[in-house]
Amino acid sequence: MLTMKDIVREGHPVLRQKANEVALPPTEADIHTLRSMIEFVMNSQNPEIAAQYELRPGIGLAAPQIGVPKRMIAVHVADHDGKLYSYALFNPKIVSHSVERSYLSGGEGCLSVDRAVSGYVPRYARITVKATTVDGEEVKLRLKGLPAIVFQHEIDHLNGVMFYDHINQDDPFAIPENATPLER
């Protein structure tokens, strides 16, 4: 079982490198890693398990965050209507996105960042992602709202990009152009 001691923190070089594609079909080791990642995210949202193992709550995790430079992400998040998006994915890729932007009004956080980073993180309001599930199924996901933001955050990790790289350094709370705020 993954715990916070398995999460690499900012400054670790793996967080700044481009992750490698996962050869499909995946190896048993890759499947095990990805299943462990989704289990961690789900456990981190369970108050009893999170308290027992001192897990910080998270809604997404990318393989580089556990020191594995491979294109794998795990997301477990509900949208504003309560619809659950729970995915463990190999080789996720954004294949299209909206012109419109959105951002979380409270900013973003990251399991690999142990400090608060203030500022708005502009994201695409809507995206379409293609990927392969941990069970080998090819999926095409149309996402908006918080799930779209979470997927972009995790896919950024696969490209060596941290969320705060998107924040306007001169004016962190400048409203991003053509963007709508989202409450979390």
mmCIF file of C-alpha atoms in Angstrom:
data_model
loop_
_atom_site.group_PDB
_atom_site.id
_atom_site.type_symbol
_atom_site.label_atom_id
_atom_site.label_comp_id
_atom_site.label_asym_id
_atom_site.label_seq_id
_atom_site.Cartn_x
_atom_site.Cartn_y
_atom_site.Cartn_z
ATOM 1 C CA MET A 1 0.000 0.000 0.000
ATOM 2 C CA LEU A 2 1.288 3.454 -0.943
ATOM 3 C CA THR A 3 1.591 6.065 1.817
ATOM 4 C CA MET A 4 2.840 9.652 1.984
ATOM 5 C CA LYS A 5 6.418 8.359 2.366
ATOM 6 C CA ASP A 6 6.122 7.083 -1.232
ATOM 7 C CA ILE A 7 5.235 10.548 -2.593
ATOM 8 C CA VAL A 8 8.241 12.431 -3.967
ATOM 9 C CA ARG A 9 8.313 16.129 -3.140
ATOM 10 C CA GLU A 10 9.034 19.188 -5.248
ATOM 11 C CA GLY A 11 12.703 19.504 -6.022
ATOM 12 C CA HIS A 12 12.991 15.806 -6.932
ATOM 13 C CA PRO A 13 14.242 15.578 -10.554
ATOM 14 C CA VAL A 14 11.604 12.998 -11.624
ATOM 15 C CA LEU A 15 8.914 15.688 -11.250
ATOM 16 C CA ARG A 16 10.573 17.775 -13.970
ATOM 17 C CA GLN A 17 11.173 15.074 -16.569
ATOM 18 C CA LYS A 18 8.886 13.933 -19.352
ATOM 19 C CA ALA A 19 7.487 10.519 -18.454
ATOM 20 C CA ASN A 20 7.815 7.568 -20.826
ATOM 21 C CA GLU A 21 4.917 5.935 -22.659
ATOM 22 C CA VAL A 22 3.801 2.642 -21.150
ATOM 23 C CA ALA A 23 4.168 -0.239 -23.608
ATOM 24 C CA LEU A 24 0.808 -1.929 -24.150
ATOM 25 C CA PRO A 25 -0.226 -4.453 -23.121
ATOM 26 C CA PRO A 26 1.254 -3.318 -19.804
ATOM 27 C CA THR A 27 3.472 -5.504 -17.651
ATOM 28 C CA GLU A 28 2.136 -6.960 -14.415
ATOM 29 C CA ALA A 29 4.434 -4.530 -12.590
ATOM 30 C CA ASP A 30 2.868 -1.529 -14.375
ATOM 31 C CA ILE A 31 -0.642 -2.817 -13.646
ATOM 32 C CA HIS A 32 0.266 -3.289 -9.978
ATOM 33 C CA THR A 33 1.727 0.244 -9.780
ATOM 34 C CA LEU A 34 -1.358 1.804 -11.364
ATOM 35 C CA ARG A 35 -3.746 -0.155 -9.130
ATOM 36 C CA SER A 36 -1.712 0.972 -6.093
ATOM 37 C CA MET A 37 -2.022 4.576 -7.252
ATOM 38 C CA ILE A 38 -5.834 4.538 -7.512
ATOM 39 C CA GLU A 39 -5.998 2.706 -4.177
ATOM 40 C CA PHE A 40 -3.889 5.480 -2.596
ATOM 41 C CA VAL A 41 -6.149 8.240 -3.946
ATOM 42 C CA MET A 42 -9.289 6.439 -2.726
ATOM 43 C CA ASN A 43 -7.707 5.678 0.682
ATOM 44 C CA SER A 44 -6.645 9.321 1.058
ATOM 45 C CA GLN A 45 -10.311 10.336 0.807
ATOM 46 C CA ASN A 46 -11.437 7.830 3.458
ATOM 47 C CA PRO A 47 -11.238 9.653 6.823
ATOM 48 C CA GLU A 48 -10.484 6.508 8.870
ATOM 49 C CA ILE A 49 -7.800 5.125 6.543
ATOM 50 C CA ALA A 50 -6.303 8.578 5.945
ATOM 51 C CA ALA A 51 -6.013 9.164 9.709
ATOM 52 C CA GLN A 52 -4.597 5.693 10.366
ATOM 53 C CA TYR A 53 -1.861 6.030 7.731
ATOM 54 C CA GLU A 54 -1.437 9.841 7.922
ATOM 55 C CA LEU A 55 -2.444 10.338 4.278
ATOM 56 C CA ARG A 56 -3.031 13.823 2.886
ATOM 57 C CA PRO A 57 -6.306 13.842 0.954
ATOM 58 C CA GLY A 58 -5.857 13.838 -2.796
ATOM 59 C CA ILE A 59 -8.072 13.573 -5.865
ATOM 60 C CA GLY A 60 -5.383 12.608 -8.354
ATOM 61 C CA LEU A 61 -1.921 11.108 -8.590
ATOM 62 C CA ALA A 62 0.583 10.744 -11.417
ATOM 63 C CA ALA A 63 3.269 8.036 -11.531
ATOM 64 C CA PRO A 64 6.172 10.547 -11.423
ATOM 65 C CA GLN A 65 4.857 11.584 -7.984
ATOM 66 C CA ILE A 66 5.848 8.133 -6.693
ATOM 67 C CA GLY A 67 9.173 8.250 -8.503
ATOM 68 C CA VAL A 68 8.015 6.264 -11.555
ATOM 69 C CA PRO A 69 8.696 8.166 -14.820
ATOM 70 C CA LYS A 70 5.866 6.499 -16.750
ATOM 71 C CA ARG A 71 2.668 7.888 -18.266
ATOM 72 C CA MET A 72 0.153 6.656 -15.688
ATOM 73 C CA ILE A 73 -2.426 8.630 -13.700
ATOM 74 C CA ALA A 74 -5.102 7.851 -11.130
ATOM 75 C CA VAL A 75 -8.074 10.178 -10.597
ATOM 76 C CA HIS A 76 -10.957 9.785 -8.140
ATOM 77 C CA VAL A 77 -13.116 12.905 -8.086
ATOM 78 C CA ALA A 78 -16.789 13.876 -8.286
ATOM 79 C CA ASP A 79 -18.105 16.733 -10.415
ATOM 80 C CA HIS A 80 -20.508 19.398 -9.111
ATOM 81 C CA ASP A 81 -23.454 17.084 -9.834
ATOM 82 C CA GLY A 82 -21.921 14.294 -7.757
ATOM 83 C CA LYS A 83 -20.944 12.128 -10.744
ATOM 84 C CA LEU A 84 -17.821 10.153 -9.850
ATOM 85 C CA TYR A 85 -14.861 10.046 -12.214
ATOM 86 C CA SER A 86 -12.671 7.207 -10.985
ATOM 87 C CA TYR A 87 -9.971 6.191 -13.464
ATOM 88 C CA ALA A 88 -6.597 4.468 -13.445
ATOM 89 C CA LEU A 89 -5.127 5.200 -16.875
ATOM 90 C CA PHE A 90 -2.150 4.379 -19.039
ATOM 91 C CA ASN A 91 -0.862 6.931 -21.573
ATOM 92 C CA PRO A 92 -3.569 9.601 -21.118
ATOM 93 C CA LYS A 93 -3.495 12.243 -23.816
ATOM 94 C CA ILE A 94 -5.540 15.414 -24.263
ATOM 95 C CA VAL A 95 -6.782 15.157 -27.853
ATOM 96 C CA SER A 96 -8.934 18.306 -27.898
ATOM 97 C CA HIS A 97 -9.778 21.236 -25.651
ATOM 98 C CA SER A 98 -11.989 24.291 -25.486
ATOM 99 C CA VAL A 99 -10.888 27.845 -26.143
ATOM 100 C CA GLU A 100 -12.636 28.815 -22.905
ATOM 101 C CA ARG A 101 -10.667 28.542 -19.716
ATOM 102 C CA SER A 102 -11.509 27.897 -16.094
ATOM 103 C CA TYR A 103 -9.650 27.972 -12.802
ATOM 104 C CA LEU A 104 -10.267 26.964 -9.207
ATOM 105 C CA SER A 105 -11.118 30.089 -7.230
ATOM 106 C CA GLY A 106 -9.268 28.648 -4.233
ATOM 107 C CA GLY A 107 -6.209 27.701 -6.271
ATOM 108 C CA GLU A 108 -4.701 24.236 -6.678
ATOM 109 C CA GLY A 109 -2.670 22.036 -4.387
ATOM 110 C CA CYS A 110 -0.488 19.004 -4.936
ATOM 111 C CA LEU A 111 0.550 15.986 -2.880
ATOM 112 C CA SER A 112 4.150 16.656 -3.967
ATOM 113 C CA VAL A 113 4.061 20.266 -2.731
ATOM 114 C CA ASP A 114 4.179 20.704 1.039
ATOM 115 C CA ARG A 115 3.517 24.441 0.965
ATOM 116 C CA ALA A 116 0.579 26.604 0.054
ATOM 117 C CA VAL A 117 1.014 28.263 -3.343
ATOM 118 C CA SER A 118 -1.352 31.180 -3.919
ATOM 119 C CA GLY A 119 -2.667 32.144 -7.313
ATOM 120 C CA TYR A 120 -5.012 31.165 -10.112
ATOM 121 C CA VAL A 121 -4.054 28.266 -12.372
ATOM 122 C CA PRO A 122 -5.637 28.715 -15.817
ATOM 123 C CA ARG A 123 -6.893 25.467 -17.341
ATOM 124 C CA TYR A 124 -9.053 24.534 -20.328
ATOM 125 C CA ALA A 125 -12.741 24.526 -19.373
ATOM 126 C CA ARG A 126 -13.404 21.351 -21.394
ATOM 127 C CA ILE A 127 -11.081 18.626 -22.605
ATOM 128 C CA THR A 128 -11.273 15.263 -24.330
ATOM 129 C CA VAL A 129 -8.826 12.632 -23.111
ATOM 130 C CA LYS A 130 -7.931 9.335 -24.760
ATOM 131 C CA ALA A 131 -6.258 6.637 -22.671
ATOM 132 C CA THR A 132 -6.172 2.944 -21.822
ATOM 133 C CA THR A 133 -7.673 1.791 -18.516
ATOM 134 C CA VAL A 134 -5.864 -0.490 -16.100
ATOM 135 C CA ASP A 135 -8.151 -3.247 -17.448
ATOM 136 C CA GLY A 136 -6.975 -2.687 -21.027
ATOM 137 C CA GLU A 137 -10.030 -0.820 -22.319
ATOM 138 C CA GLU A 138 -9.491 2.174 -24.609
ATOM 139 C CA VAL A 139 -11.526 5.140 -23.413
ATOM 140 C CA LYS A 140 -12.348 8.611 -24.696
ATOM 141 C CA LEU A 141 -13.469 10.906 -21.886
ATOM 142 C CA ARG A 142 -15.165 14.266 -22.356
ATOM 143 C CA LEU A 143 -14.529 16.289 -19.217
ATOM 144 C CA LYS A 144 -15.498 19.676 -17.834
ATOM 145 C CA GLY A 145 -15.443 21.389 -14.456
ATOM 146 C CA LEU A 146 -13.322 19.956 -11.654
ATOM 147 C CA PRO A 147 -12.642 16.600 -13.399
ATOM 148 C CA ALA A 148 -11.185 18.487 -16.414
ATOM 149 C CA ILE A 149 -8.923 20.494 -14.095
ATOM 150 C CA VAL A 150 -7.758 17.380 -12.221
ATOM 151 C CA PHE A 151 -6.941 15.504 -15.439
ATOM 152 C CA GLN A 152 -4.953 18.499 -16.745
ATOM 153 C CA HIS A 153 -3.054 18.741 -13.436
ATOM 154 C CA GLU A 154 -2.119 15.041 -13.540
ATOM 155 C CA ILE A 155 -1.240 15.005 -17.259
ATOM 156 C CA ASP A 156 0.992 18.045 -16.615
ATOM 157 C CA HIS A 157 2.952 15.875 -14.153
ATOM 158 C CA LEU A 158 3.643 13.446 -17.018
ATOM 159 C CA ASN A 159 5.251 16.330 -18.910
ATOM 160 C CA GLY A 160 7.364 17.646 -16.036
ATOM 161 C CA VAL A 161 5.036 20.596 -15.385
ATOM 162 C CA MET A 162 3.986 21.673 -11.890
ATOM 163 C CA PHE A 163 0.672 23.490 -11.314
ATOM 164 C CA TYR A 164 2.395 26.667 -10.138
ATOM 165 C CA ASP A 165 4.211 26.946 -13.482
ATOM 166 C CA HIS A 166 0.870 28.208 -14.865
ATOM 167 C CA ILE A 167 0.387 30.952 -12.247
ATOM 168 C CA ASN A 168 1.036 34.525 -13.430
ATOM 169 C CA GLN A 169 4.233 35.334 -11.509
ATOM 170 C CA ASP A 170 3.703 39.105 -11.743
ATOM 171 C CA ASP A 171 0.075 39.003 -10.574
ATOM 172 C CA PRO A 172 -0.901 35.578 -9.138
ATOM 173 C CA PHE A 173 -4.555 36.603 -8.750
ATOM 174 C CA ALA A 174 -4.974 38.136 -12.201
ATOM 175 C CA ILE A 175 -8.155 36.680 -13.686
ATOM 176 C CA PRO A 176 -7.029 34.448 -16.577
ATOM 177 C CA GLU A 177 -8.294 35.676 -19.944
ATOM 178 C CA ASN A 178 -11.552 34.099 -21.186
ATOM 179 C CA ALA A 179 -11.882 32.145 -17.924
ATOM 180 C CA THR A 180 -14.684 31.217 -15.530
ATOM 181 C CA PRO A 181 -13.961 30.563 -11.846
ATOM 182 C CA LEU A 182 -14.911 27.193 -10.346
ATOM 183 C CA GLU A 183 -15.632 26.555 -6.701
ATOM 184 C CA ARG A 184 -14.311 23.261 -5.396
#
